[in-house]
PDB file of C-alpha atoms in Angstrom:
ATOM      1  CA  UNK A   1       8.188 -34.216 -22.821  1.00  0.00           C
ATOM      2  CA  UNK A   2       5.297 -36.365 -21.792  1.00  0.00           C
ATOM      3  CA  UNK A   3       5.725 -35.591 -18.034  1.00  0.00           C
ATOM      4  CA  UNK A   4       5.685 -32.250 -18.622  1.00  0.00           C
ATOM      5  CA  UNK A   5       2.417 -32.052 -20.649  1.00  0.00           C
ATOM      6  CA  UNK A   6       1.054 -33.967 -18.080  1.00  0.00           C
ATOM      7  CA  UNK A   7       2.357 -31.755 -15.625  1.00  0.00           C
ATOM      8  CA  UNK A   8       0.703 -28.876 -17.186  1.00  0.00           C
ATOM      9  CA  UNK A   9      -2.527 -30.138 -18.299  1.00  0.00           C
ATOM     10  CA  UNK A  10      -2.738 -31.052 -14.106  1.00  0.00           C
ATOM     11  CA  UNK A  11      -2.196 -28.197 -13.102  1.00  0.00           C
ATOM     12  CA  UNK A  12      -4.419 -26.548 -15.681  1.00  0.00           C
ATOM     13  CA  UNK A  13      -7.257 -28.595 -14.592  1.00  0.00           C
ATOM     14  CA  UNK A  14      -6.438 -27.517 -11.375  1.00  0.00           C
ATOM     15  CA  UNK A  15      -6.268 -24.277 -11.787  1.00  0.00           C
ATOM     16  CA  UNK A  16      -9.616 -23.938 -13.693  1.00  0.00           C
ATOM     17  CA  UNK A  17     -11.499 -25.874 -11.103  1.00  0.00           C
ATOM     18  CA  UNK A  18     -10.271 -24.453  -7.362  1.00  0.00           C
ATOM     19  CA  UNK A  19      -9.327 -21.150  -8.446  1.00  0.00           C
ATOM     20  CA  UNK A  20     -12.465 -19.934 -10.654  1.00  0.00           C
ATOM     21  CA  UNK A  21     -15.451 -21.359  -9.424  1.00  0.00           C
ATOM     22  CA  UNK A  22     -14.072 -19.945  -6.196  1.00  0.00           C
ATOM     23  CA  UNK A  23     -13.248 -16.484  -7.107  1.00  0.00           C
ATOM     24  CA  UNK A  24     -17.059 -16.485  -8.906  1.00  0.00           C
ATOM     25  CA  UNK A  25     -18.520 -17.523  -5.304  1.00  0.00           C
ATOM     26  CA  UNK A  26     -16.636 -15.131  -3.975  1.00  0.00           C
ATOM     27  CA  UNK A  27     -17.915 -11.913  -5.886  1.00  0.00           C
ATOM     28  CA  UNK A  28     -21.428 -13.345  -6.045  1.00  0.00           C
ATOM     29  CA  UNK A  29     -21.531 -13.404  -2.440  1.00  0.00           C
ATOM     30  CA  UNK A  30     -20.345 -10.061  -1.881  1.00  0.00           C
ATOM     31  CA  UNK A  31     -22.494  -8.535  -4.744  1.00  0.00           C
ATOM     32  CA  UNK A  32     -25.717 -10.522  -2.510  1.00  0.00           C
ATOM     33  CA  UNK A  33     -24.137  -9.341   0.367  1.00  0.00           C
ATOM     34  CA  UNK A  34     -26.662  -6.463   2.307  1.00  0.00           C
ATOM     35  CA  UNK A  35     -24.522  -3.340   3.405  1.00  0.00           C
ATOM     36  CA  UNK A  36     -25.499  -2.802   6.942  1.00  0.00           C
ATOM     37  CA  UNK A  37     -27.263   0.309   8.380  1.00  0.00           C
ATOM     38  CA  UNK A  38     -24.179   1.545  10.629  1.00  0.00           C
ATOM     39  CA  UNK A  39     -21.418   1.016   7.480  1.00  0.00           C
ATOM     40  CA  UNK A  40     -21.713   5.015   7.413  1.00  0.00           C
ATOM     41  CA  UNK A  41     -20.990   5.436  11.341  1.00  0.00           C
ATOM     42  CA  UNK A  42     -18.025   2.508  11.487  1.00  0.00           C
ATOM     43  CA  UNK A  43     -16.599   4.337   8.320  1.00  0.00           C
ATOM     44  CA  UNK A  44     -16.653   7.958  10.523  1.00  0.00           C
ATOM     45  CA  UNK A  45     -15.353   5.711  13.641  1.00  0.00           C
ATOM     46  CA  UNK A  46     -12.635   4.339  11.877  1.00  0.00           C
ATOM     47  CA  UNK A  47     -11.656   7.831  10.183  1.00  0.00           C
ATOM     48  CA  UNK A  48     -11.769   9.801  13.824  1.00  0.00           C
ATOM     49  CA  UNK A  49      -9.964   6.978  15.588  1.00  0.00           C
ATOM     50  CA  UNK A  50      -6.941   7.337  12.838  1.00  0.00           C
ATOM     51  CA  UNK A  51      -7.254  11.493  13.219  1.00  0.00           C
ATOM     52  CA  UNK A  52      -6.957  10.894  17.693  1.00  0.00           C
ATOM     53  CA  UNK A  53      -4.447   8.085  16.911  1.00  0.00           C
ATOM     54  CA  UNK A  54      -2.500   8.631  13.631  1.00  0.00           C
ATOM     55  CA  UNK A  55       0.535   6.697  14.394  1.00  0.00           C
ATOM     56  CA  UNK A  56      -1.393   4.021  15.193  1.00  0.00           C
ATOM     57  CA  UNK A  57      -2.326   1.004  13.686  1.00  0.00           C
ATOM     58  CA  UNK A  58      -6.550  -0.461  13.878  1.00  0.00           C
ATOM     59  CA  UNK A  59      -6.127  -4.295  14.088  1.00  0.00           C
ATOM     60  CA  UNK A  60      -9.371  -5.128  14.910  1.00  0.00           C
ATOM     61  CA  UNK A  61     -13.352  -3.336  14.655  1.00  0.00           C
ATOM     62  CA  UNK A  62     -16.746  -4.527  16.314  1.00  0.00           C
ATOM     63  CA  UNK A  63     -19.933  -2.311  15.988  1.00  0.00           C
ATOM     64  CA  UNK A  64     -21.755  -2.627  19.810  1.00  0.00           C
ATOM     65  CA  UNK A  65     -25.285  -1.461  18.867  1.00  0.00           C
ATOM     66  CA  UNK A  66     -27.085   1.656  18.441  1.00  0.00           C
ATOM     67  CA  UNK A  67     -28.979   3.770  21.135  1.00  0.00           C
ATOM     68  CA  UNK A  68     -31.662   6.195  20.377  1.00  0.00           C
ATOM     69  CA  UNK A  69     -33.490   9.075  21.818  1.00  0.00           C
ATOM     70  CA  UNK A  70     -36.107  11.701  21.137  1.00  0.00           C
ATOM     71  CA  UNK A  71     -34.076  13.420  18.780  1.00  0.00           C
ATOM     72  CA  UNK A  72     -30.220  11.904  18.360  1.00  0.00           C
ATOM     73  CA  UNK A  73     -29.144   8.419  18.053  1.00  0.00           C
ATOM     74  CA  UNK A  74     -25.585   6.915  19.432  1.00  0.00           C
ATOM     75  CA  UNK A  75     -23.791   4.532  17.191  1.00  0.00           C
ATOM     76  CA  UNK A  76     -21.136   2.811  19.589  1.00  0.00           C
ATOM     77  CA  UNK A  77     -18.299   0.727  18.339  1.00  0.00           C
ATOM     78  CA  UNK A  78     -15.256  -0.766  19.871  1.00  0.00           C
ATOM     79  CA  UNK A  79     -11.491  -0.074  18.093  1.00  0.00           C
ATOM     80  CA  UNK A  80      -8.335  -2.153  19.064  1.00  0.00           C
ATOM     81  CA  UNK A  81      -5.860  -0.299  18.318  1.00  0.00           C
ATOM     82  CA  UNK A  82      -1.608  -1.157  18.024  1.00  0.00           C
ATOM     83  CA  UNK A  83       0.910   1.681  18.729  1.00  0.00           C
ATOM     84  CA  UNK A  84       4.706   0.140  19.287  1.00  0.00           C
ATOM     85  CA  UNK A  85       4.334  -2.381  21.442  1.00  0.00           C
ATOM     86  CA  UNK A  86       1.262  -1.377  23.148  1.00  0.00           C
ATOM     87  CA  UNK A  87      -2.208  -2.639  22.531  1.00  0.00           C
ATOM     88  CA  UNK A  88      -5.557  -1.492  23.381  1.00  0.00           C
ATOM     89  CA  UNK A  89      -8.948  -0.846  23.435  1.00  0.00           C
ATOM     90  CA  UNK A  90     -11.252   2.499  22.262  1.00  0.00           C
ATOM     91  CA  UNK A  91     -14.671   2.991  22.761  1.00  0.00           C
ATOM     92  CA  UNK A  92     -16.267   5.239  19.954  1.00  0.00           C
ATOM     93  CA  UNK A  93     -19.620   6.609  20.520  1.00  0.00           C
ATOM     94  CA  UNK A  94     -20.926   8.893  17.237  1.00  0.00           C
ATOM     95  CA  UNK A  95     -23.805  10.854  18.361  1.00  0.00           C
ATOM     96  CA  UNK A  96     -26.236  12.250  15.595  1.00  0.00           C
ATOM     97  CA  UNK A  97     -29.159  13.684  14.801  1.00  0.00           C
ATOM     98  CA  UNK A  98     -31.904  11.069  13.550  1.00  0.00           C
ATOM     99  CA  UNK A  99     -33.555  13.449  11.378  1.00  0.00           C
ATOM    100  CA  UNK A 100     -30.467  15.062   9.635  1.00  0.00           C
ATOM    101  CA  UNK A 101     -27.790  12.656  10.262  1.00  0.00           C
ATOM    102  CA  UNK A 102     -25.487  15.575  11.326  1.00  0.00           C
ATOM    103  CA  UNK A 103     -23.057  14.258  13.782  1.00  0.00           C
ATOM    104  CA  UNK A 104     -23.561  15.891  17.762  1.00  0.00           C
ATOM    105  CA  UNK A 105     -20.532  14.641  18.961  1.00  0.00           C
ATOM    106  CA  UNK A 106     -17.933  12.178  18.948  1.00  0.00           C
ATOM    107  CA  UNK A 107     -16.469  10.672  22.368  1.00  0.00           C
ATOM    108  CA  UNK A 108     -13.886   8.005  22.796  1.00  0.00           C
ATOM    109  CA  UNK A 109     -12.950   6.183  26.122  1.00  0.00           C
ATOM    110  CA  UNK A 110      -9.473   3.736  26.110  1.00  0.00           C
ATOM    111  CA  UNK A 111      -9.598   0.356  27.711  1.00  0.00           C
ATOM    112  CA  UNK A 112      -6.819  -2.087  28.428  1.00  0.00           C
ATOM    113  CA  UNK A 113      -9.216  -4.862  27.444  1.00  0.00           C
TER     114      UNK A 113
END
């Protein structure tokens, strides 16, 4: 009987003190954590890409950079995408207007790498 309350008062202990301080760094850092500019464009990316590509699974997601003109501004990410046993790349450029934020167009361009 003595093993096992010493058992559990261990792993009580241990519990308390890797699990919770933990899990309370974890939220406070995403709480802290600034949402960045293009979150509305990779959302739209990753919606289209599912829409060209629905049986397809998106493994992987990197936002490239933004390019602006006079009046429209290009958000371009980069996709890898899994479908079977083949893997690959997709360029997705969202075109919008800077003023409105209505999308111009949306273009997408595979790649083996």
């Amino acid at each position: 009987m003595k093993k096992i309350m010493i058992g559990f008062y261990l792993a009580l202990l241990f519990f308390s003190v890797s699990v919770h301080p933990l899990t309370s760094i974890q939220t406070a850092n995403a709480q802290h954590k600034p949402i960045p500019p293009y979150a509305k464009w990779g959302t739209l990316a990753l919606k289209k890409t599912h829409e060209k590509y629905p049986q397809a699974k998106i493994i992987d997601y990197l936002h490239i950079g933004r390019t602006s003109g006079p009046q429209t501004s290009t958000e371009k990410f980069k996709l890898w995408l899994k479908e079977n046993n083949r893997e690959f790349g997709v360029f997705i450029n969202i075109e919008f207007n800077k003023e409105t934020e209505k999308v111009v167009k949306v273009t997408f361009e595979e790649t083996s790498r």
